Amino acid sequence: MKMELERTTAPAAARRAKNLWLVDDSKVYRELLAERFSQENDINCARQFSSAEAVIAALVDVSPPGVILLDVNMGA
């Protein structure tokens, strides 16, 4: 039996893309993730950072995004 996922039509506010910040010390991996997320309608990869310190510094100046995807093994 084949199952199909059904997408519902949500109000415009609910369909608004979530802003995502990527934090990883590998530029190649960040770019691969950003490319993959760019294919999703509801995710906007707004910024990329190479260190936790850089993202923390950015958070001082701007409002946080909806999601921060952080590599917890940077430099390991």
Short mmCIF file of C-alpha atoms in Angstrom, two decimals:
data_model
loop_
_atom_site.label_atom_id
_atom_site.label_comp_id
_atom_site.label_asym_id
_atom_site.label_seq_id
_atom_site.Cartn_x
_atom_site.Cartn_y
_atom_site.Cartn_z
CA MET A 1 0.00 0.00 0.00
CA LYS A 2 1.48 3.30 -1.06
CA MET A 3 1.25 6.18 1.41
CA GLU A 4 1.39 9.76 0.25
CA LEU A 5 1.99 12.83 2.35
CA GLU A 6 -0.69 15.42 1.98
CA ARG A 7 0.18 19.12 2.10
CA THR A 8 -2.44 21.32 3.58
CA THR A 9 -3.18 24.84 2.50
CA ALA A 10 -2.33 27.01 5.48
CA PRO A 11 -2.97 30.73 5.96
CA ALA A 12 -0.28 33.01 4.52
CA ALA A 13 1.17 33.80 7.97
CA ALA A 14 1.62 30.11 8.71
CA ARG A 15 3.34 29.51 5.36
CA ARG A 16 5.93 32.22 5.95
CA ALA A 17 9.44 30.82 5.65
CA LYS A 18 11.40 30.17 8.82
CA ASN A 19 14.74 31.92 8.89
CA LEU A 20 17.64 29.55 9.48
CA TRP A 21 21.24 30.30 10.43
CA LEU A 22 23.87 27.63 9.77
CA VAL A 23 26.90 27.35 12.05
CA ASP A 24 29.67 24.93 11.03
CA ASP A 25 33.44 25.21 10.71
CA SER A 26 33.31 23.42 7.34
CA LYS A 27 32.50 25.86 4.55
CA VAL A 28 31.78 22.97 2.17
CA TYR A 29 29.27 21.42 4.59
CA ARG A 30 27.60 24.79 5.24
CA GLU A 31 27.23 25.35 1.50
CA LEU A 32 25.80 21.85 0.96
CA LEU A 33 23.26 22.36 3.74
CA ALA A 34 22.34 25.83 2.45
CA GLU A 35 21.81 24.41 -1.04
CA ARG A 36 19.60 21.64 0.32
CA PHE A 37 17.53 24.00 2.49
CA SER A 38 17.12 26.41 -0.44
CA GLN A 39 15.02 23.72 -2.12
CA GLU A 40 12.43 23.94 0.66
CA ASN A 41 9.68 26.56 0.38
CA ASP A 42 9.34 27.08 4.11
CA ILE A 43 13.02 27.50 5.05
CA ASN A 44 15.17 30.54 4.31
CA CYS A 45 18.87 29.97 4.98
CA ALA A 46 19.46 33.59 5.90
CA ARG A 47 23.04 33.50 7.25
CA GLN A 48 26.05 31.23 7.66
CA PHE A 49 28.77 31.30 10.32
CA SER A 50 32.05 29.45 10.73
CA SER A 51 32.12 29.51 14.54
CA ALA A 52 29.92 29.68 17.61
CA GLU A 53 31.64 32.95 18.57
CA ALA A 54 30.61 34.51 15.26
CA VAL A 55 26.96 33.59 15.65
CA ILE A 56 26.91 34.83 19.25
CA ALA A 57 28.39 38.15 18.12
CA ALA A 58 25.68 38.43 15.45
CA LEU A 59 22.96 37.74 18.01
CA VAL A 60 24.07 40.82 19.95
CA ASP A 61 23.21 43.04 16.97
CA VAL A 62 20.12 41.45 15.39
CA SER A 63 17.01 39.53 16.33
CA PRO A 64 17.54 35.77 16.38
CA PRO A 65 16.23 33.60 13.56
CA GLY A 66 13.56 30.98 14.04
CA VAL A 67 16.20 28.23 13.89
CA ILE A 68 19.97 28.00 14.44
CA LEU A 69 21.53 24.77 13.19
CA LEU A 70 24.81 24.42 15.08
CA ASP A 71 27.51 21.79 14.62
CA VAL A 72 28.28 20.75 18.20
CA ASN A 73 31.55 19.05 17.14
CA MET A 74 33.29 22.03 15.54
CA GLY A 75 37.02 21.76 15.67
CA ALA A 76 36.85 18.15 16.85
#
